[in-house]
Amino acid sequence: MIEIRDLTKVYKLNKKQMKESRTTNPRKTAVDHLSLTARPGEIYGLLGPNGAGKTTTLRCISTIIRPTQGEIYVSGHEVQKEPEKVREKIGFLTGDIKLDPQFSVDYMFEFFGRLHQIPEEKLRARKEELFTYFGIKDFAHKKMKELSTGMGQKAAIAVCLAHDPDIIIFDEPTNGLDVITARSVTDYLKKLRTEGKLVIISTHIMSEAEKICDRIGIVIGGHKVMEGRLDEILQETGSEDLEDAFFELYRQTQGEE
Amino acid sequence: MSGIRQICGKELARVFYDKKMLFSVFVLPVVIMIAVMSLVNTLGRKQEEDVESHRAVLCLENAPDGFEELLKSSGISYTIKPFSDEGEVQTMLLEGEADLWIAFPEAFAQMVQEYRQGDAVPQIKTYYNPSEDYSREAYNTISTGFLELYRQRLLAERVDDMAGLTVFTVNSDNPEMMIQDDAKAGGKLMGMMLPYFVTILLFAGAMGIGTDMVAGEKERGTMASLLVSPIPRSAIVLGKVFALMIISGISSVIYVAAMVVFMPQMLGGSSEELGISLVLSPSQIGMLAALLVAIAFLYSAIIVLVSVFAKTVKEAGSYITPVYMLVLVLGITTMFTNGTPKEWYYIIPIYNTSLALQGILTQEVTGGQFILTLGVTLVLGAAMVIGIAKAFESEKVMAI
């Protein structure tokens, strides 16, 4: 389970960043008092425009960055107090995180498996299962730099799942993928859900959120403006689809500001 | 521990599984070093041989009878250009067509023969062009060498007892004049060279790979994947520092071995001839090994620490250059310092290692100085590793 209590993340901007953001305020609040709970056996989607704070939230959960305020519990472990325990439980993947280009998919899979201290036999079985599912077997011996974007993303997903984590955190899981690869990724996320895993993703693609997410948290300007199942969101906003609902909420937020 | 081993193993695999990398880290520098040294030596020797085999072109003005015969019998190879006038000879010297102009005063032989006490002593003037190699060589062998013999010969004709004029000689028959401990003498020369090579090889060898290990990982976006794995940041840091130590250690062992093996080719003589033969006792080897491991650890930590603050390999390269220069200065200062080093010198990092390395080879280092050096180096290295681990915790430094 992931439990976020009152998460706030403030970045300090340097002069160059202030100039780029056209602001005189040296502090930028990326996430503002955000709370949510995601449970095993569900796909939770953080939906929002670019810069809404989705990625920052996921990075705080995965211990890459520290919350300025608030607490995050992952399977009962607090991210700042027990970061290594948290990292044992999660598989984190984003387009920004890449695998060493000069190593083969095989090597990277085994390397990360061993970092997670997975017994050799289990690691071999996981490799067989994941490589077969993602169709990686044929190019497993190839170096990462020799793979196409889609193949690379598939390999990265397989590597990040090597240790069979209970919680899978995907930042924009289908970003930059062709339709076929994107479909195999979303299908796999559904498979993980049926296995009882907790999957939390961030996305700005409405159709993706509609199709795969059990619950959706809509984030605008660092705030969680609404949360619920698709039908609940549509009902509450009086909209016909998620895109309309999102724009309704966006309009309201902008109006408030 | 497992995390450290895995990270270290991956960094070593990056070098050892890549043939290009293997070649560029371990083979190419050795090949370049041997080739450059051999080339410099061969060219230098060729030039020397060319100068030595050159027939000196001489202009003799008012040469007395018998001078040329004596010159010929001395074995000096030369040709004579007829003397015309001063201006023309000067031009020939300037243009390198003549090497030496020997001007005797008129009636030189008569002046020498009829010399009486109080007469002016005749003067032979020699002119040469020091910017021409052939001319300089002719001046050295003839003007300062042969003319002295000629003077002695004329003097022998004038006085009956040459020995009475000599008064004393210095070491004319004393082959045992040098009393020294050969091991210590060999150690002295090696002690001068070793800190220099250790600095160059250990630090420079680790620089490129070290910056790539940290700044390169940040630049490629592969660092974050390590940061989300369940191992402590300190394990990542130590894994990388140890891998760098191993790589720079292996490369410097290869360089030193290649230098010893190819020394005759590079310097044109065997190590015995060059006076660098060295016999080390087991305790000396042990002390050297301990110091080299410690300094490799410190250098690796310095390189990783500097690289942590860079976003790209290029940036890391520009940060590391001034550090390298500082290390270089501290490392080679011992080459130019004489006398007994003061005790407190042994707390200056890097410099103390150079001093101790030199001291071990010349058998002059004390146990206390050795322990102090080793301690300072290891403590500073460990402090840096802690600093790097702290930097790894900082999201700003890691730029993630």
XYZ file of C-alpha atoms in Angstrom, chain A residues 13-225:
213
model
C 15.437 27.885 -7.925
C 18.767 29.366 -8.876
C 18.976 32.651 -10.790
C 19.055 30.935 -14.152
C 15.995 28.813 -13.332
C 14.166 31.909 -12.014
C 14.891 33.692 -15.273
C 13.697 30.708 -17.316
C 10.485 30.492 -15.268
C 10.055 34.278 -15.475
C 9.618 34.585 -11.743
C 11.282 36.498 -8.942
C 10.289 33.895 -6.357
C 13.271 31.634 -5.591
C 10.959 28.887 -4.321
C 8.743 26.778 -6.539
C 6.094 24.563 -5.010
C 5.824 21.509 -7.251
C 3.483 19.511 -4.996
C 1.216 21.250 -2.490
C -0.248 19.329 0.472
C -1.144 16.258 -1.566
C -2.559 13.160 0.141
C -3.624 9.863 -1.396
C -3.857 6.179 -0.703
C -3.299 3.457 -3.292
C -4.022 -0.174 -2.446
C -2.747 -3.547 -3.629
C -4.630 -4.974 -6.609
C -5.375 -1.618 -8.219
C -3.942 0.641 -10.868
C -3.905 4.173 -9.556
C -3.403 6.914 -12.131
C -2.107 10.408 -11.456
C -3.582 12.479 -14.273
C -2.537 16.016 -14.988
C -0.888 18.395 -17.434
C 2.864 18.840 -17.731
C 4.338 20.460 -14.620
C 1.368 19.496 -12.425
C 3.589 17.626 -9.948
C 2.897 14.019 -11.036
C 6.517 13.051 -11.634
C 7.679 14.851 -8.483
C 5.153 12.828 -6.467
C 6.322 9.540 -7.989
C 9.960 10.484 -7.385
C 9.210 11.228 -3.738
C 7.541 7.813 -3.402
C 10.549 6.081 -4.943
C 12.993 7.902 -2.569
C 14.886 9.633 -5.378
C 13.974 13.028 -3.935
C 12.958 14.017 -0.427
C 9.619 15.543 0.505
C 9.876 19.059 1.915
C 6.928 18.288 4.159
C 4.583 15.384 4.791
C 5.032 11.644 4.992
C 4.903 8.797 2.508
C 4.468 5.181 3.601
C 5.265 2.382 1.189
C 4.222 -1.044 2.513
C 4.443 0.481 5.977
C 7.939 1.963 5.528
C 8.402 5.732 5.608
C 10.429 6.957 2.618
C 12.762 9.220 4.589
C 13.258 6.907 7.545
C 13.697 3.601 5.717
C 14.546 4.426 2.097
C 16.320 1.126 1.431
C 13.338 -0.904 2.673
C 11.084 1.162 0.402
C 13.344 0.559 -2.585
C 13.235 -3.181 -1.929
C 9.462 -3.119 -2.411
C 9.197 -1.006 -5.534
C 9.962 -1.167 -9.207
C 10.356 2.345 -10.601
C 10.494 3.253 -14.245
C 10.499 6.519 -16.107
C 11.642 7.652 -19.516
C 14.459 9.627 -17.834
C 15.927 6.550 -16.195
C 18.028 4.645 -18.663
C 20.089 1.510 -18.590
C 23.797 1.477 -19.314
C 24.068 1.612 -23.110
C 27.180 -0.532 -23.325
C 25.790 -3.544 -21.466
C 23.488 -6.214 -22.854
C 19.890 -6.638 -21.709
C 20.942 -9.965 -20.173
C 23.726 -8.362 -18.134
C 21.541 -5.508 -16.906
C 18.749 -7.903 -15.875
C 21.144 -10.048 -13.873
C 22.961 -7.023 -12.406
C 19.786 -5.430 -11.027
C 18.452 -8.823 -9.908
C 21.630 -9.339 -7.869
C 21.428 -5.813 -6.431
C 18.030 -6.895 -5.127
C 19.659 -10.109 -3.856
C 17.366 -12.390 -5.838
C 18.540 -16.032 -5.700
C 20.090 -17.174 -9.005
C 17.398 -19.778 -9.692
C 14.539 -17.361 -9.136
C 16.327 -14.769 -11.252
C 16.600 -17.228 -14.148
C 12.908 -18.074 -13.881
C 11.961 -14.357 -13.798
C 14.133 -13.710 -16.818
C 12.511 -16.523 -18.782
C 9.036 -15.274 -17.868
C 9.590 -11.562 -18.539
C 11.757 -11.965 -21.645
C 9.165 -14.317 -23.139
C 6.274 -11.988 -22.311
C 7.946 -8.902 -23.779
C 9.530 -10.797 -26.703
C 13.032 -9.805 -25.600
C 14.693 -13.212 -25.957
C 15.919 -12.601 -29.494
C 17.775 -9.419 -28.632
C 18.704 -10.135 -24.992
C 22.371 -10.505 -25.923
C 22.415 -7.120 -27.669
C 23.804 -4.008 -26.037
C 21.241 -1.453 -24.886
C 22.638 1.117 -27.323
C 21.886 -1.191 -30.250
C 18.170 -1.379 -29.428
C 15.370 0.744 -30.870
C 13.346 2.989 -28.505
C 10.544 0.422 -28.202
C 12.882 -2.502 -27.635
C 14.851 -0.440 -25.110
C 11.696 0.476 -23.197
C 10.574 -3.156 -23.105
C 14.001 -4.192 -21.831
C 13.929 -1.427 -19.195
C 10.491 -2.600 -17.997
C 11.696 -6.193 -17.740
C 14.809 -5.103 -15.792
C 12.775 -2.967 -13.398
C 10.498 -5.932 -12.688
C 13.367 -8.422 -12.233
C 12.886 -8.593 -8.457
C 9.110 -9.115 -8.728
C 8.201 -5.967 -6.752
C 4.893 -5.615 -4.916
C 4.575 -2.001 -5.985
C 5.212 -0.776 -9.510
C 5.637 2.928 -10.142
C 5.587 3.967 -13.807
C 6.051 7.552 -14.877
C 4.359 7.969 -18.271
C 4.560 4.221 -19.066
C 3.674 4.444 -22.750
C 5.466 7.677 -23.556
C 7.325 7.429 -26.867
C 6.169 3.891 -27.618
C 4.457 2.675 -30.767
C 0.864 1.430 -30.436
C 1.799 -2.232 -30.360
C 4.474 -1.857 -27.685
C 2.252 0.525 -25.708
C -0.521 -2.082 -25.764
C 1.753 -4.843 -24.518
C 2.886 -2.568 -21.669
C -0.653 -1.636 -20.594
C -1.702 -5.291 -20.856
C 1.168 -6.233 -18.596
C 0.128 -3.580 -16.058
C -3.344 -5.163 -16.019
C -1.745 -8.587 -15.522
C 0.199 -7.220 -12.552
C -3.030 -5.905 -11.074
C -4.670 -9.314 -11.342
C -1.648 -10.746 -9.530
C -2.524 -8.427 -6.645
C 0.238 -5.867 -7.217
C -0.177 -2.159 -6.702
C 0.530 -0.169 -9.856
C 0.751 3.610 -9.713
C 1.261 5.511 -12.948
C 1.376 9.094 -14.065
C -0.085 10.097 -17.370
C -1.440 13.004 -19.321
C -3.151 10.706 -21.835
C -6.876 10.680 -21.001
C -7.706 7.515 -22.951
C -4.955 5.614 -21.176
C -6.246 6.657 -17.769
C -9.824 5.787 -18.784
C -8.879 2.333 -19.989
C -6.504 1.023 -17.372
C -6.843 2.983 -14.142
C -9.121 1.722 -11.365
C -8.897 5.039 -9.600
C -7.693 8.368 -10.869
C -6.257 11.318 -8.965
C -6.417 14.524 -10.988
C -3.501 16.845 -10.185
C -3.387 20.470 -11.288
C -0.784 22.977 -10.096
C 0.531 20.629 -7.400
C -2.908 20.096 -5.841
C -5.003 16.957 -6.047
C -8.258 18.471 -7.232
